[in-house]
GROMACS .gro file of C-alpha atoms in nm:
model
  358
    1MET     CA    1   5.015  -1.564   2.357
    2LEU     CA    2   4.725  -1.320   2.305
    3SER     CA    3   4.772  -0.958   2.420
    4PHE     CA    4   4.567  -0.767   2.675
    5ARG     CA    5   4.376  -0.595   2.393
    6GLU     CA    6   4.303  -0.916   2.202
    7VAL     CA    7   4.182  -1.083   2.520
    8GLU     CA    8   3.955  -0.813   2.587
    9LYS     CA    9   3.814  -0.784   2.230
   10ILE     CA   10   3.716  -1.156   2.239
   11ARG     CA   11   3.551  -1.102   2.575
   12ILE     CA   12   3.343  -0.815   2.461
   13HIS     CA   13   3.224  -1.012   2.153
   14PHE     CA   14   3.134  -1.298   2.391
   15GLN     CA   15   2.894  -1.092   2.595
   16PRO     CA   16   2.531  -1.169   2.548
   17HIS     CA   17   2.356  -0.937   2.320
   18GLU     CA   18   2.056  -0.911   2.541
   19ALA     CA   19   2.053  -0.783   2.881
   20ARG     CA   20   1.866  -1.058   3.028
   21GLU     CA   21   1.895  -1.124   3.377
   22GLN     CA   22   2.044  -1.484   3.449
   23VAL     CA   23   1.828  -1.661   3.709
   24ALA     CA   24   1.935  -2.007   3.846
   25HIS     CA   25   1.765  -2.304   4.024
   26SER     CA   26   1.412  -2.126   4.024
   27MET     CA   27   1.223  -2.456   4.067
   28PRO     CA   28   1.125  -2.539   4.463
   29PRO     CA   29   1.329  -2.828   4.561
   30GLU     CA   30   1.020  -3.035   4.638
   31LYS     CA   31   0.939  -3.030   4.299
   32VAL     CA   32   1.225  -3.251   4.206
   33GLU     CA   33   1.021  -3.552   4.359
   34ILE     CA   34   0.789  -3.521   4.060
   35PHE     CA   35   1.032  -3.585   3.813
   36LYS     CA   36   1.196  -3.892   4.029
   37SER     CA   37   0.840  -4.014   4.033
   38LEU     CA   38   0.809  -3.983   3.659
   39GLU     CA   39   1.105  -4.215   3.587
   40ASP     CA   40   0.927  -4.523   3.513
   41TRP     CA   41   0.651  -4.303   3.307
   42ALA     CA   42   0.928  -4.170   3.096
   43GLU     CA   43   1.085  -4.510   3.033
   44GLU     CA   44   0.771  -4.632   2.903
   45ASN     CA   45   0.637  -4.315   2.728
   46ILE     CA   46   0.930  -4.094   2.615
   47LEU     CA   47   1.230  -4.362   2.528
   48ILE     CA   48   0.981  -4.514   2.270
   49HIS     CA   49   1.024  -4.200   2.047
   50LEU     CA   50   1.397  -4.285   2.013
   51LYS     CA   51   1.508  -4.513   1.731
   52PRO     CA   52   1.768  -4.785   1.743
   53VAL     CA   53   2.107  -4.699   1.566
   54GLU     CA   54   2.076  -4.982   1.351
   55ASN     CA   55   1.736  -4.859   1.212
   56SER     CA   56   1.863  -4.481   1.194
   57TRP     CA   57   1.962  -4.300   0.884
   58GLN     CA   58   2.325  -4.182   0.879
   59PRO     CA   59   2.449  -3.885   0.694
   60GLN     CA   60   2.638  -4.095   0.456
   61ASP     CA   61   2.327  -4.242   0.323
   62PHE     CA   62   2.261  -3.913   0.131
   63LEU     CA   63   2.616  -3.813   0.025
   64PRO     CA   64   2.868  -3.906  -0.228
   65ASP     CA   65   3.025  -4.248  -0.148
   66PRO     CA   66   3.409  -4.181  -0.114
   67SER     CA   67   3.466  -4.572  -0.144
   68SER     CA   68   3.291  -4.532  -0.501
   69GLU     CA   69   3.466  -4.527  -0.839
   70GLY     CA   70   3.201  -4.262  -0.913
   71PHE     CA   71   3.284  -4.052  -0.606
   72ILE     CA   72   3.404  -3.775  -0.805
   73ASP     CA   73   3.112  -3.761  -1.054
   74GLN     CA   74   2.885  -3.778  -0.766
   75ILE     CA   75   3.036  -3.459  -0.618
   76ILE     CA   76   3.012  -3.303  -0.969
   77ASP     CA   77   2.650  -3.372  -0.994
   78LEU     CA   78   2.585  -3.223  -0.637
   79ARG     CA   79   2.780  -2.908  -0.729
   80GLU     CA   80   2.575  -2.873  -1.032
   81ARG     CA   81   2.255  -2.898  -0.849
   82SER     CA   82   2.356  -2.669  -0.573
   83HIS     CA   83   2.452  -2.411  -0.844
   84GLU     CA   84   2.086  -2.333  -0.889
   85LEU     CA   85   2.033  -2.239  -0.519
   86PRO     CA   86   1.999  -1.866  -0.461
   87ASP     CA   87   2.199  -1.684  -0.214
   88ASP     CA   88   1.929  -1.596   0.013
   89TYR     CA   89   1.826  -1.955   0.051
   90LEU     CA   90   2.189  -2.042   0.127
   91VAL     CA   91   2.189  -1.797   0.396
   92CYS     CA   92   1.890  -1.964   0.566
   93LEU     CA   93   2.043  -2.322   0.511
   94VAL     CA   94   2.364  -2.215   0.666
   95GLY     CA   95   2.195  -2.051   0.950
   96ASN     CA   96   1.993  -2.369   1.015
   97MET     CA   97   2.309  -2.574   0.992
   98ILE     CA   98   2.496  -2.354   1.234
   99THR     CA   99   2.216  -2.379   1.466
  100GLU     CA  100   2.235  -2.760   1.463
  101GLU     CA  101   2.608  -2.776   1.510
  102ALA     CA  102   2.596  -2.595   1.828
  103LEU     CA  103   2.431  -2.904   1.977
  104PRO     CA  104   2.672  -2.940   2.270
  105THR     CA  105   2.527  -2.612   2.391
  106TYR     CA  106   2.185  -2.755   2.386
  107GLN     CA  107   2.295  -3.092   2.572
  108THR     CA  108   2.454  -2.881   2.840
  109GLN     CA  109   2.125  -2.664   2.868
  110VAL     CA  110   1.927  -2.987   2.923
  111ASN     CA  111   2.154  -3.128   3.164
  112SER     CA  112   2.128  -2.810   3.378
  113TYR     CA  113   1.753  -2.885   3.454
  114ASP     CA  114   1.711  -2.966   3.830
  115GLY     CA  115   1.561  -3.299   3.850
  116VAL     CA  116   1.637  -3.458   3.505
  117ARG     CA  117   2.025  -3.396   3.464
  118ASP     CA  118   2.263  -3.663   3.393
  119GLU     CA  119   2.447  -3.667   3.727
  120THR     CA  120   2.736  -3.892   3.615
  121GLY     CA  121   2.764  -3.854   3.238
  122ALA     CA  122   2.640  -4.217   3.179
  123SER     CA  123   2.358  -4.231   3.430
  124LEU     CA  124   2.103  -4.505   3.374
  125THR     CA  125   1.788  -4.308   3.471
  126SER     CA  126   1.519  -4.245   3.195
  127TRP     CA  127   1.586  -3.870   3.174
  128ALA     CA  128   1.956  -3.901   3.135
  129THR     CA  129   1.918  -4.182   2.884
  130TRP     CA  130   1.671  -3.976   2.676
  131THR     CA  131   1.906  -3.676   2.665
  132ARG     CA  132   2.210  -3.862   2.555
  133MET     CA  133   2.030  -4.039   2.290
  134TRP     CA  134   1.824  -3.728   2.170
  135THR     CA  135   2.143  -3.563   2.133
  136ALA     CA  136   2.295  -3.868   1.952
  137GLU     CA  137   2.010  -3.852   1.681
  138GLU     CA  138   2.032  -3.477   1.686
  139ASN     CA  139   2.409  -3.478   1.601
  140ARG     CA  140   2.350  -3.611   1.237
  141HIS     CA  141   2.165  -3.306   1.135
  142GLY     CA  142   2.451  -3.086   1.163
  143ASP     CA  143   2.702  -3.330   1.028
  144LEU     CA  144   2.490  -3.387   0.715
  145LEU     CA  145   2.417  -3.026   0.635
  146HIS     CA  146   2.794  -2.951   0.707
  147LYS     CA  147   2.915  -3.203   0.469
  148TYR     CA  148   2.669  -3.107   0.186
  149LEU     CA  149   2.740  -2.754   0.207
  150TYR     CA  150   3.125  -2.825   0.199
  151LEU     CA  151   3.094  -3.043  -0.098
  152SER     CA  152   2.862  -2.769  -0.282
  153GLY     CA  153   3.161  -2.505  -0.301
  154ARG     CA  154   2.908  -2.238  -0.266
  155VAL     CA  155   2.985  -2.115   0.075
  156ASP     CA  156   3.289  -1.985   0.274
  157MET     CA  157   3.337  -2.284   0.501
  158ARG     CA  158   3.615  -2.100   0.725
  159GLN     CA  159   3.371  -1.827   0.807
  160ILE     CA  160   3.088  -2.070   0.887
  161GLU     CA  161   3.325  -2.270   1.103
  162LYS     CA  162   3.429  -1.942   1.288
  163THR     CA  163   3.063  -1.882   1.345
  164ILE     CA  164   3.005  -2.233   1.474
  165GLN     CA  165   3.305  -2.176   1.745
  166TYR     CA  166   3.203  -1.827   1.838
  167LEU     CA  167   2.841  -1.983   1.912
  168MET     CA  168   2.943  -2.276   2.104
  169GLY     CA  169   3.161  -2.047   2.311
  170VAL     CA  170   2.925  -1.802   2.391
  171GLY     CA  171   2.634  -2.060   2.496
  172MET     CA  172   2.295  -1.962   2.529
  173TYR     CA  173   2.054  -1.835   2.813
  174PRO     CA  174   1.684  -1.897   2.720
  175GLY     CA  175   1.534  -1.808   3.042
  176THR     CA  176   1.487  -2.134   3.157
  177GLU     CA  177   1.644  -2.108   3.510
  178ASN     CA  178   1.748  -2.480   3.550
  179ASN     CA  179   1.373  -2.554   3.571
  180PRO     CA  180   1.254  -2.839   3.391
  181TYR     CA  181   0.884  -2.674   3.373
  182LEU     CA  182   1.038  -2.412   3.181
  183GLY     CA  183   1.282  -2.628   2.992
  184PHE     CA  184   1.072  -2.864   2.843
  185ILE     CA  185   0.798  -2.618   2.746
  186TYR     CA  186   1.100  -2.424   2.555
  187THR     CA  187   1.215  -2.747   2.387
  188SER     CA  188   0.873  -2.838   2.294
  189PHE     CA  189   0.843  -2.497   2.112
  190GLN     CA  190   1.193  -2.530   1.961
  191GLU     CA  191   1.150  -2.866   1.824
  192ARG     CA  192   0.839  -2.755   1.661
  193ALA     CA  193   1.027  -2.433   1.514
  194THR     CA  194   1.302  -2.659   1.372
  195PHE     CA  195   1.039  -2.891   1.224
  196ILE     CA  196   0.873  -2.587   1.056
  197SER     CA  197   1.220  -2.422   0.919
  198HIS     CA  198   1.369  -2.763   0.803
  199GLY     CA  199   1.036  -2.834   0.618
  200ASN     CA  200   1.038  -2.513   0.453
  201THR     CA  201   1.400  -2.540   0.324
  202ALA     CA  202   1.324  -2.888   0.190
  203LYS     CA  203   1.033  -2.727  -0.005
  204PHE     CA  204   1.258  -2.437  -0.156
  205ALA     CA  205   1.522  -2.689  -0.220
  206LYS     CA  206   1.261  -2.887  -0.442
  207GLY     CA  207   1.152  -2.584  -0.599
  208HIS     CA  208   1.515  -2.517  -0.716
  209GLY     CA  209   1.541  -2.853  -0.867
  210ASP     CA  210   1.781  -2.988  -0.592
  211LEU     CA  211   1.571  -3.311  -0.486
  212LYS     CA  212   1.854  -3.461  -0.289
  213LEU     CA  213   1.884  -3.176  -0.069
  214ALA     CA  214   1.506  -3.169  -0.023
  215GLN     CA  215   1.520  -3.531   0.105
  216ILE     CA  216   1.798  -3.427   0.343
  217CYS     CA  217   1.602  -3.127   0.472
  218GLY     CA  218   1.283  -3.324   0.479
  219THR     CA  219   1.447  -3.631   0.678
  220ILE     CA  220   1.583  -3.384   0.921
  221ALA     CA  221   1.229  -3.213   0.981
  222ALA     CA  222   1.095  -3.562   1.037
  223ASP     CA  223   1.335  -3.608   1.334
  224GLU     CA  224   1.241  -3.276   1.480
  225LYS     CA  225   0.877  -3.370   1.456
  226ARG     CA  226   0.957  -3.701   1.659
  227HIS     CA  227   1.135  -3.512   1.904
  228GLU     CA  228   0.871  -3.263   1.943
  229THR     CA  229   0.627  -3.548   2.008
  230ALA     CA  230   0.847  -3.661   2.303
  231TYR     CA  231   0.878  -3.317   2.452
  232THR     CA  232   0.527  -3.219   2.431
  233LYS     CA  233   0.423  -3.537   2.579
  234ILE     CA  234   0.624  -3.458   2.908
  235VAL     CA  235   0.463  -3.128   2.940
  236GLU     CA  236   0.133  -3.267   2.892
  237LYS     CA  237   0.212  -3.503   3.155
  238LEU     CA  238   0.338  -3.182   3.379
  239PHE     CA  239  -0.023  -3.010   3.306
  240GLU     CA  240  -0.199  -3.328   3.410
  241ILE     CA  241  -0.025  -3.379   3.762
  242ASP     CA  242   0.079  -3.016   3.857
  243GLY     CA  243  -0.115  -2.780   3.638
  244ASP     CA  244  -0.068  -2.469   3.825
  245THR     CA  245   0.302  -2.470   3.804
  246ALA     CA  246   0.314  -2.582   3.448
  247MET     CA  247   0.074  -2.311   3.360
  248LEU     CA  248   0.275  -2.044   3.532
  249ALA     CA  249   0.599  -2.178   3.381
  250PHE     CA  250   0.412  -2.123   3.031
  251GLU     CA  251   0.314  -1.782   3.108
  252ASP     CA  252   0.671  -1.700   3.237
  253LEU     CA  253   0.830  -1.829   2.922
  254MET     CA  254   0.602  -1.655   2.663
  255ARG     CA  255   0.641  -1.317   2.874
  256LYS     CA  256   1.025  -1.355   2.834
  257LYS     CA  257   0.948  -1.441   2.456
  258VAL     CA  258   1.107  -1.784   2.324
  259ILE     CA  259   1.454  -1.686   2.188
  260MET     CA  260   1.613  -1.891   1.922
  261PRO     CA  261   1.901  -2.133   2.028
  262ALA     CA  262   2.136  -1.951   1.798
  263HIS     CA  263   2.047  -1.591   1.888
  264LEU     CA  264   2.417  -1.505   1.990
  265MET     CA  265   2.551  -1.625   1.650
  266TYR     CA  266   2.873  -1.410   1.552
  267ASP     CA  267   3.100  -1.443   1.276
  268GLY     CA  268   3.386  -1.213   1.380
  269GLN     CA  269   3.237  -0.932   1.167
  270ASP     CA  270   2.866  -0.893   1.221
  271VAL     CA  271   2.747  -0.834   1.575
  272ASN     CA  272   2.367  -0.830   1.445
  273LEU     CA  273   2.433  -1.166   1.256
  274PHE     CA  274   2.131  -1.344   1.398
  275ASP     CA  275   1.890  -1.038   1.331
  276HIS     CA  276   2.024  -1.047   0.968
  277PHE     CA  277   1.976  -1.399   0.916
  278SER     CA  278   1.630  -1.406   1.072
  279SER     CA  279   1.527  -1.114   0.829
  280VAL     CA  280   1.635  -1.327   0.550
  281ALA     CA  281   1.440  -1.625   0.693
  282GLN     CA  282   1.147  -1.393   0.757
  283ARG     CA  283   1.128  -1.269   0.418
  284LEU     CA  284   1.173  -1.612   0.237
  285GLY     CA  285   0.900  -1.784   0.453
  286VAL     CA  286   1.160  -2.014   0.626
  287TYR     CA  287   1.072  -1.928   0.954
  288THR     CA  288   0.846  -1.618   1.026
  289ALA     CA  289   0.662  -1.445   1.312
  290GLY     CA  290   0.349  -1.608   1.185
  291ASP     CA  291   0.503  -1.950   1.247
  292TYR     CA  292   0.577  -1.821   1.621
  293ALA     CA  293   0.221  -1.771   1.672
  294ASP     CA  294   0.125  -2.072   1.502
  295ILE     CA  295   0.337  -2.275   1.722
  296LEU     CA  296   0.199  -2.118   2.033
  297GLU     CA  297  -0.168  -2.188   1.923
  298PHE     CA  298  -0.052  -2.552   1.859
  299LEU     CA  299   0.085  -2.585   2.204
  300VAL     CA  300  -0.224  -2.429   2.364
  301GLU     CA  301  -0.440  -2.672   2.156
  302ARG     CA  302  -0.184  -2.960   2.212
  303TRP     CA  303  -0.210  -2.943   2.584
  304ASN     CA  304  -0.555  -2.836   2.598
  305VAL     CA  305  -0.464  -2.530   2.786
  306LYS     CA  306  -0.784  -2.344   2.776
  307LYS     CA  307  -0.987  -2.630   2.942
  308ILE     CA  308  -0.740  -2.689   3.250
  309GLY     CA  309  -0.920  -2.644   3.566
  310GLY     CA  310  -0.816  -2.650   3.936
  311LEU     CA  311  -0.591  -2.340   3.907
  312SER     CA  312  -0.504  -2.083   4.157
  313GLY     CA  313  -0.579  -1.710   4.100
  314LYS     CA  314  -0.227  -1.672   3.934
  315GLY     CA  315  -0.261  -1.980   3.731
  316ARG     CA  316  -0.609  -1.849   3.593
  317LYS     CA  317  -0.445  -1.505   3.494
  318ALA     CA  318  -0.152  -1.708   3.325
  319GLN     CA  319  -0.399  -1.929   3.146
  320ASP     CA  320  -0.565  -1.613   3.016
  321TYR     CA  321  -0.249  -1.457   2.895
  322VAL     CA  322  -0.109  -1.752   2.726
  323CYS     CA  323  -0.470  -1.824   2.552
  324LYS     CA  324  -0.493  -1.467   2.422
  325LEU     CA  325  -0.135  -1.412   2.298
  326ALA     CA  326  -0.125  -1.542   1.949
  327PRO     CA  327  -0.340  -1.264   1.816
  328ARG     CA  328  -0.116  -0.997   1.945
  329ILE     CA  329   0.195  -1.162   1.800
  330ARG     CA  330   0.031  -1.185   1.450
  331LYS     CA  331   0.014  -0.799   1.481
  332LEU     CA  332   0.391  -0.821   1.527
  333GLU     CA  333   0.395  -1.039   1.216
  334GLY     CA  334   0.224  -0.750   1.013
  335ARG     CA  335   0.494  -0.504   1.123
  336ALA     CA  336   0.769  -0.743   1.031
  337GLN     CA  337   0.647  -0.799   0.683
  338GLU     CA  338   0.627  -0.418   0.661
  339THR     CA  339   0.977  -0.375   0.752
  340ALA     CA  340   1.094  -0.646   0.521
  341LYS     CA  341   0.911  -0.469   0.222
  342GLN     CA  342   1.152  -0.150   0.305
  343GLY     CA  343   1.447  -0.343   0.166
  344GLY     CA  344   1.789  -0.291   0.283
  345THR     CA  345   2.073  -0.549   0.224
  346CYS     CA  346   2.363  -0.722   0.426
  347ALA     CA  347   2.678  -0.881   0.319
  348PHE     CA  348   2.693  -1.243   0.477
  349SER     CA  349   3.062  -1.366   0.533
  350TRP     CA  350   2.911  -1.712   0.479
  351ILE     CA  351   2.861  -1.663   0.119
  352PHE     CA  352   3.192  -1.462   0.051
  353ASN     CA  353   3.052  -1.126   0.153
  354LYS     CA  354   2.792  -1.120  -0.105
  355GLN     CA  355   2.499  -0.876  -0.066
  356VAL     CA  356   2.158  -1.047   0.032
  357LEU     CA  357   1.825  -0.857   0.043
  358LEU     CA  358   1.680  -0.854   0.416
   0.00000   0.00000   0.00000
């Protein structure tokens, strides 16, 4: 049994790091009918971006074969390749893996959206089918990276596993308010962000001579790109049939700032772990403030936001805001780069408390 002090210590660590007010069910009830009316459209236009299980890659396709006589030799080869990976790169790879491993939180988040949630756990609606099968595809990402890092011997797996447990326990609140307008804009942004991040870790792995890891990260990035296509298509449809509400949602989310899914990560030691991980990713160029601005510009163009008409006064103001936001963000990128140049180091428990330049 835990003592009162131990329980209180855990409770404190599980409080969100950001004082963001949690709002629930902000979408007007009548808007639910819009998503019900899109059931057939989603079946024809969204489910096509899923792959049949029999045609899908599996983690074992990229890992040493435990049934092979050469299993041990394959592990030795993997460990030799991973030996060339620098510590700061490993921090980024581990951070990406931990983000992927918190997948149950993300399925819970999508299933909170009014009008599209899986009401039974096995609902046959198009929205519910997409969420379950999207989750099943995403589940392979964390599995593969987890096993690779375990076999590499380069990281402290117990500390990583603690971080995953902490992260799943604390959850996330991205400010989507059970509102699918906000939610699908958020997932559109996040899928592109993970596509960029995994793509960059693939490039770095190749540069350090680990071609198999480069293939792993590139394969995961390709999945994220396919999922991005599906989510951006949903938002494109919302702009088409309910442009004003979609525009206001876009503005709302961007004013709040799109927070990363793992922003509450904690390893039992570093209460600023996500900030430190993000600083390393910024310095290496794995995921940067510039990427954030690029994603915003991509989505504005993808949804043809500048040319959407028939908006209310508030809608036009929202349109103006999101269309002019990227240049402001780029100014912040300059500041972030200057901060990175200032140096400073941090000990990461994931790599046995080695110091890494921030």
